[in-house]
Amino acid sequence: MKQKHSKNRAKPYKKPTPARRNERFSKNYSFIQRSKQMEESHRRERMPTAPKQEYEPVAELLPEIQDDVDETEFYKKLITGVNNIPTSDILRSKAEKEEDHVIPVPRKIKPKKEKRSEQLGVDLEIYNSFSKRFDFELSTDNINDLIARKDVKTIKRNWSALGNVRFDIPRLTEDFKEPDCSEPKDIASTEDLQKLEVKASICANAKLPLTALQSQLFYIANNYQDIYYPHRTHGNAEDIRYVYCLHALNHMLKVRSLILRNNEKVSALAKSQKMSPNEISIPESFRDQGLKRMKVVFVVPFRESALRIVNILGDLLFGSQDDQARKTSIANYERFLGDYSGNTIYFPKTNPKPMDYEQTFSGNTDDNFKLGIRFTKKTMSLFSDMNASDMLIASPLGLRMLVTDKESDFDFLNSIELLIIDQAELFLAQNWENLLHSLDHLHLQPQKLPDTNCQRVRTWCLSGASSFYRQTLFFSSHELPEFRAVFNSKCNNYQGKVRDSNLVEHGDIRNVLTPIHQVFRLINCSSVETTFDDRFQYFVKNIMPQFSKPGFSHCMLYVPSYFDYVRIRNHFKTEMVSFVQINEYTKKEKISRARDIFFHSGASVLLYSERAHFFRRTRIKGIRNLIMYQPPNFPHFYSEIINLMLKTNQNPRDGFGDEMSVSILYTKYDLLSLSNIVGSENAAKLTSGQKDSYLFSTKT
Amino acid sequence: MSETSEDEQTQLQTSDEEEDLGSEEEQEDEDNNHKEGDSEAALSGEDDKGSEDDAAEEQKLTWKDLGLNEALCQACDELKWKAPSKIQREAIPVALQGKDVIGLAETGSGKTGAFALPILHALLENPQRYFALVLTPTRELAFQIGEQFEALGSGIGIKCCVVVGGMDMVAQGLQLAKKPHIIIATPGRLVDHLENMKGFNLKAIKYLVMDEADRILNMDFEVELDKILKVLPRERRTFLFSATMTKKVKKLQRASLKDPVKVEVSNKYQTVEQLQQSYLFIPVKYKDVYLVHILNELAGNSFMIFCSTCNNTVKTALMLRALGLAAIPLHGQMSQNKRLAALNKFKAKNRSILISTDVASRGLDIPHVDVVVNFDIPTHSKDYIHRVGRTARAGRSGKAITLVSQYDIELYQRIEHLLGKQLTLYKCEEDEVMALQERVAEAQRTAKLELKDLEDTRGGHKRGGDTHDDSENFTGARKRMKPMGGTGGGGRKSFGKKNWSKGKQKR
């Protein structure tokens, strides 16, 4: 725990400007702007306090939410964005689903008449999806259209496991065909994998049958389209991991077999001309490589995730093995076990943490690592040098340190063809900026001449178009604006994107056990850039005056963003508010002291940061008033915090009655976060309605 | 006879006093003069006939008559090239027959077309990547030739790549890796790519052009040129163009050309008739005043002013700007992009005064200049020919004025001797000139201050920040880039080691 403290306390990196940043893709400056606004607001003179307005909540019960909602332009965009289905259409939608089930689904993949060679390792058949993807040459007009996001065809389907699926496919040619977006059948046998052109050596080792979810994800991945799947759970996590490892290894082996085959041909050609391969003219059809060797990058939060990925890759390559057998088939596996296995967090047995906490933090949770993997004909090597690696498994911090190390370059990230981001919500708790910074360093022009034979480099790599040939698979447990932003603005796959667009039906609010009124308060703001100031001003004018009322105490202020946390803390100190604070950098002893003071009425307010809760899941007792400064980024924290307000956690000697309150501040830009809490339908109402407050109640 | 004897004695005495290089140069001059005399005596009659025939041919001959491909003829028409120039008439048919060509021609005579058109013609017959390599002494000339190839070949899908120093090496490497048809390069940078870029080789090259070969050799690219010639295939066509024939050029010709056909269209050390040449004999401290006077008197014309050093170029430009004149400096210490920007400004007529060192005396495709001023007299007599060749081109008239100070008499006399005639004195009223003295002195002080600021900005070193291997001031003492393998290996080792130790520390 102390180690983690020291890491978190480390100084933030100064970001060196990339040598040749691709200016067409602007950087996400939200975090920078937020901190700048914080600084400006401190310099700005304090605004005179407006006359206090008394707040009168409108009491409404959950089942009786009114329907009169005025649509605004922003509302329409967001409705389209989240693919919302209005209440009145629910029945119709269900009817349509039933109709879909009745219609028999035609077979999409025709069985091949030719017999397939069954020799392992001698698989010379052309892979259609692979060669179709990488032999296609984007023209300048194509690239301009892709950058401007012009002419994109949107197709919506409903698949059994994925649910609502939205395909966004660029229309690059005049004779654009309607892509086949029908639901694929499950992958049950080796033959099914072979039909999908999976390498024979993998087919022999794959664990079959795949689940419906795995089959559908693999089908999309195998078509080299980007995937956005924000419904990862602890239940399906290993299934998802297996699918993307299967796809990554399959892609890697296809790349390598093509290169090795062409290497033999080039050697024969050179031999016939009695020269070395670097001295002959190599035909254009042998362009099969990028400028750099690395093809696949996994971005995962913990070393435990890397351990599981390596084990899956090894099993797919060599068959199921135990650790002892892996030491012989995987080079440096013994060192790898020493570095990446083990447990770093102690889980108490008395007063246990929530189950999802133990699942998230089991194993080695070191968040600073980078592991290069190199494949040869017969073996798989770990800890290979970056420029000699085929795959990289890294945490956002490890990747960030790779690209900010000034003594070396990040050329090895130029030719990435497959990027896998898993457990993205944990990056939000670690440092989201690390991920954004690293993504901005993909596909930059190399700073040194590459080691690859220049006649073997694909022409789209030479033209700087490799970002359009990069597939991205994005997995998270829920949806947030940050995730959507990465998928929308940093993924430029020319073959399109597939986004799981299921609505949240209920949200976490149904897990609230405490009988209490929950008031959602809308903050008006004109633009997304001013949300921070508008929220702060709303808080200062409308919420803080309540702190001065006699008898006000036991108030927890839950702040998801650390920048907001610092701003509020400084404001509290200026205003002489009686408060204690717990954040992710607070030491253990001070946490205990703060909890004790808060419980025994020594301070009126507890200032609590979301990341502190994420990393510790501390049980705060004595909460009578809860204010959520912003909807939580982790939806299950909503019910968890409110359930801490149960009567059993109150101090009976305080002398207070049953009066308790919960307030959640939000803006219209918090639509996705609200969806996770109150459901997509209710969230749409909360963000588009004319009222400035809504009440949900679990009181009987 | 006695007079002749006296002249010879004078020449010998002069030779003794000069340095070895000068002596060598003088001997070359003597040889050339001697040959010239012979040729004049022997071929005077033929010259008359030739001129008549040329006139007749000039009216009739078209691009198609030379045997060029129809698409190329159309490209020439679109570029409004009316008819082949003399060098083109002479060289293109020979080149189309598949012979090596050595051409003696000045810049502006159309020699770029003389080698570009035959190459494109052959390329259309046998399309191939890495078809032709053009070597030039300076990057400005390389860009100019690249533009010509692009213009001629845009309709037929030609891909060109210009590889010169001062540009991003990796970006150039990526362009070379795409296997363009035509490579236009300066020798130094091309050698860097040959040595450091894996898989890049020139074994498929069919045509080699060495443009301004005397310049390439004078700039001490001999080592690089030798390396390039070694890796080129022997079965190739070679075109060598030079304004002057020197011993080095002859040696290069013998080493790299096979039975070349010699095409000679230059008038040896002659200036064209439309050029009015004059001189001013003035004290050195009044040079600036007289320069301003000339610019005022001939206002409305475009000017090129030649200075001997980069510092002089900048100082003079700043002084003229302080006087309200739009002046653009161009010299070897400027970065590549700045040079191109200066040229573009001058081309676009935004400025009408270009102040430069001899880097711009030849090769650059500068539009017609009305007046050339030799603010500093050239140290090499031949450079005078190139400088004043910037004006009175393509049949238009022009003026050349040389400022001669008390220290320049000998150099000036050498120029007159080379030309074989005396220049006229540029007339100006001294009273009018001296009336400008006070304003010019003030401008000089302003320029001096600004120049000092510039030097401070540069870090206190005039030449420190912008050394390029093919710039005008290149002395040949160039650090060769180390092979990529060693550097890469070292980088890899330190990289791996660092990561490992970091990992340990973090855990």
Short mmCIF file of N, CA, C and O in Angstrom, two decimals, chain B residues 207-246:
data_model
loop_
_atom_site.label_atom_id
_atom_site.label_comp_id
_atom_site.label_asym_id
_atom_site.label_seq_id
_atom_site.Cartn_x
_atom_site.Cartn_y
_atom_site.Cartn_z
N TYR B 207 19.74 5.76 -66.27
CA TYR B 207 20.27 7.03 -66.75
C TYR B 207 20.87 7.79 -65.57
O TYR B 207 20.25 7.91 -64.52
N LEU B 208 22.07 8.28 -65.79
CA LEU B 208 22.73 9.11 -64.79
C LEU B 208 22.99 10.47 -65.41
O LEU B 208 23.50 10.56 -66.54
N VAL B 209 22.63 11.52 -64.70
CA VAL B 209 22.90 12.88 -65.15
C VAL B 209 23.75 13.55 -64.09
O VAL B 209 23.43 13.49 -62.90
N MET B 210 24.84 14.15 -64.54
CA MET B 210 25.63 14.98 -63.63
C MET B 210 25.54 16.40 -64.16
O MET B 210 26.17 16.74 -65.17
N ASP B 211 24.72 17.20 -63.51
CA ASP B 211 24.47 18.56 -63.94
C ASP B 211 25.43 19.48 -63.22
O ASP B 211 25.65 19.33 -62.01
N GLU B 212 25.98 20.43 -63.97
CA GLU B 212 26.97 21.35 -63.39
C GLU B 212 28.09 20.56 -62.73
O GLU B 212 28.41 20.73 -61.56
N ALA B 213 28.67 19.67 -63.53
CA ALA B 213 29.68 18.76 -62.97
C ALA B 213 30.87 19.52 -62.42
O ALA B 213 31.47 19.11 -61.43
N ASP B 214 31.23 20.63 -63.08
CA ASP B 214 32.37 21.38 -62.56
C ASP B 214 32.07 21.91 -61.17
O ASP B 214 32.95 21.96 -60.31
N ARG B 215 30.82 22.28 -60.94
CA ARG B 215 30.47 22.74 -59.59
C ARG B 215 30.52 21.59 -58.59
O ARG B 215 31.00 21.76 -57.48
N ILE B 216 30.02 20.44 -59.00
CA ILE B 216 30.05 19.29 -58.09
C ILE B 216 31.47 19.02 -57.66
O ILE B 216 31.77 18.79 -56.48
N LEU B 217 32.39 19.07 -58.61
CA LEU B 217 33.77 18.76 -58.28
C LEU B 217 34.42 19.89 -57.50
O LEU B 217 35.23 19.66 -56.61
N ASN B 218 34.06 21.13 -57.84
CA ASN B 218 34.64 22.25 -57.10
C ASN B 218 34.20 22.27 -55.65
O ASN B 218 34.89 22.80 -54.79
N MET B 219 33.04 21.72 -55.37
CA MET B 219 32.55 21.72 -54.00
C MET B 219 33.02 20.50 -53.23
O MET B 219 32.47 20.15 -52.20
N ASP B 220 34.01 19.84 -53.75
CA ASP B 220 34.64 18.74 -53.03
C ASP B 220 33.66 17.61 -52.74
O ASP B 220 33.62 17.08 -51.64
N PHE B 221 32.88 17.26 -53.72
CA PHE B 221 32.05 16.08 -53.60
C PHE B 221 32.71 14.88 -54.27
O PHE B 221 32.02 13.93 -54.64
N GLU B 222 34.01 14.93 -54.43
CA GLU B 222 34.66 13.85 -55.17
C GLU B 222 34.47 12.50 -54.48
O GLU B 222 34.21 11.49 -55.12
N VAL B 223 34.61 12.50 -53.15
CA VAL B 223 34.48 11.23 -52.43
C VAL B 223 33.09 10.66 -52.62
O VAL B 223 32.91 9.48 -52.94
N GLU B 224 32.09 11.53 -52.43
CA GLU B 224 30.71 11.07 -52.56
C GLU B 224 30.42 10.61 -53.98
O GLU B 224 29.77 9.59 -54.21
N LEU B 225 30.93 11.39 -54.93
CA LEU B 225 30.67 11.03 -56.33
C LEU B 225 31.29 9.68 -56.65
O LEU B 225 30.68 8.85 -57.34
N ASP B 226 32.46 9.44 -56.12
CA ASP B 226 33.11 8.16 -56.37
C ASP B 226 32.30 7.02 -55.77
O ASP B 226 32.11 5.97 -56.40
N LYS B 227 31.78 7.23 -54.57
CA LYS B 227 30.97 6.18 -53.95
C LYS B 227 29.72 5.89 -54.78
O LYS B 227 29.31 4.74 -54.94
N ILE B 228 29.12 6.96 -55.29
CA ILE B 228 27.89 6.76 -56.05
C ILE B 228 28.20 6.02 -57.35
O ILE B 228 27.50 5.09 -57.74
N LEU B 229 29.27 6.43 -58.02
CA LEU B 229 29.59 5.79 -59.30
C LEU B 229 29.89 4.31 -59.11
O LEU B 229 29.62 3.49 -59.98
N LYS B 230 30.42 3.97 -57.94
CA LYS B 230 30.74 2.57 -57.70
C LYS B 230 29.50 1.70 -57.60
O LYS B 230 29.51 0.53 -57.99
N VAL B 231 28.43 2.24 -57.04
CA VAL B 231 27.24 1.42 -56.83
C VAL B 231 26.26 1.52 -57.99
O VAL B 231 25.21 0.89 -57.96
N LEU B 232 26.59 2.32 -58.99
CA LEU B 232 25.71 2.39 -60.15
C LEU B 232 26.08 1.30 -61.13
O LEU B 232 27.24 0.91 -61.24
N PRO B 233 25.11 0.80 -61.88
CA PRO B 233 25.44 -0.24 -62.86
C PRO B 233 26.27 0.34 -64.00
O PRO B 233 26.16 1.52 -64.34
N ARG B 234 27.10 -0.51 -64.58
CA ARG B 234 27.93 -0.03 -65.68
C ARG B 234 27.12 0.15 -66.94
O ARG B 234 27.43 1.02 -67.76
N GLU B 235 26.12 -0.68 -67.13
CA GLU B 235 25.28 -0.53 -68.32
C GLU B 235 24.27 0.57 -68.05
O GLU B 235 23.20 0.32 -67.51
N ARG B 236 24.62 1.76 -68.37
CA ARG B 236 23.71 2.89 -68.16
C ARG B 236 24.11 3.98 -69.14
O ARG B 236 25.20 3.96 -69.71
N ARG B 237 23.21 4.90 -69.35
CA ARG B 237 23.51 6.08 -70.13
C ARG B 237 23.88 7.19 -69.17
O ARG B 237 23.29 7.33 -68.10
N THR B 238 24.87 7.98 -69.59
CA THR B 238 25.35 9.04 -68.72
C THR B 238 25.37 10.35 -69.47
O THR B 238 25.87 10.42 -70.60
N PHE B 239 24.79 11.36 -68.85
CA PHE B 239 24.83 12.72 -69.40
C PHE B 239 25.60 13.59 -68.42
O PHE B 239 25.30 13.60 -67.23
N LEU B 240 26.56 14.29 -68.96
CA LEU B 240 27.38 15.17 -68.12
C LEU B 240 27.26 16.57 -68.68
O LEU B 240 27.54 16.78 -69.86
N PHE B 241 26.85 17.51 -67.84
CA PHE B 241 26.73 18.89 -68.28
C PHE B 241 27.61 19.75 -67.40
O PHE B 241 27.70 19.54 -66.19
N SER B 242 28.25 20.70 -68.03
CA SER B 242 29.14 21.57 -67.29
C SER B 242 29.24 22.88 -68.03
O SER B 242 29.19 22.92 -69.27
N ALA B 243 29.40 23.95 -67.27
CA ALA B 243 29.59 25.24 -67.91
C ALA B 243 31.03 25.44 -68.35
O ALA B 243 31.31 26.17 -69.30
N THR B 244 31.93 24.81 -67.62
CA THR B 244 33.35 24.94 -67.94
C THR B 244 33.97 23.56 -68.00
O THR B 244 33.52 22.63 -67.33
N MET B 245 35.02 23.45 -68.78
CA MET B 245 35.74 22.20 -68.88
C MET B 245 37.02 22.33 -68.08
O MET B 245 37.91 23.09 -68.44
N THR B 246 37.10 21.62 -66.98
CA THR B 246 38.29 21.66 -66.16
C THR B 246 38.97 20.30 -66.20
O THR B 246 38.43 19.33 -66.74
#
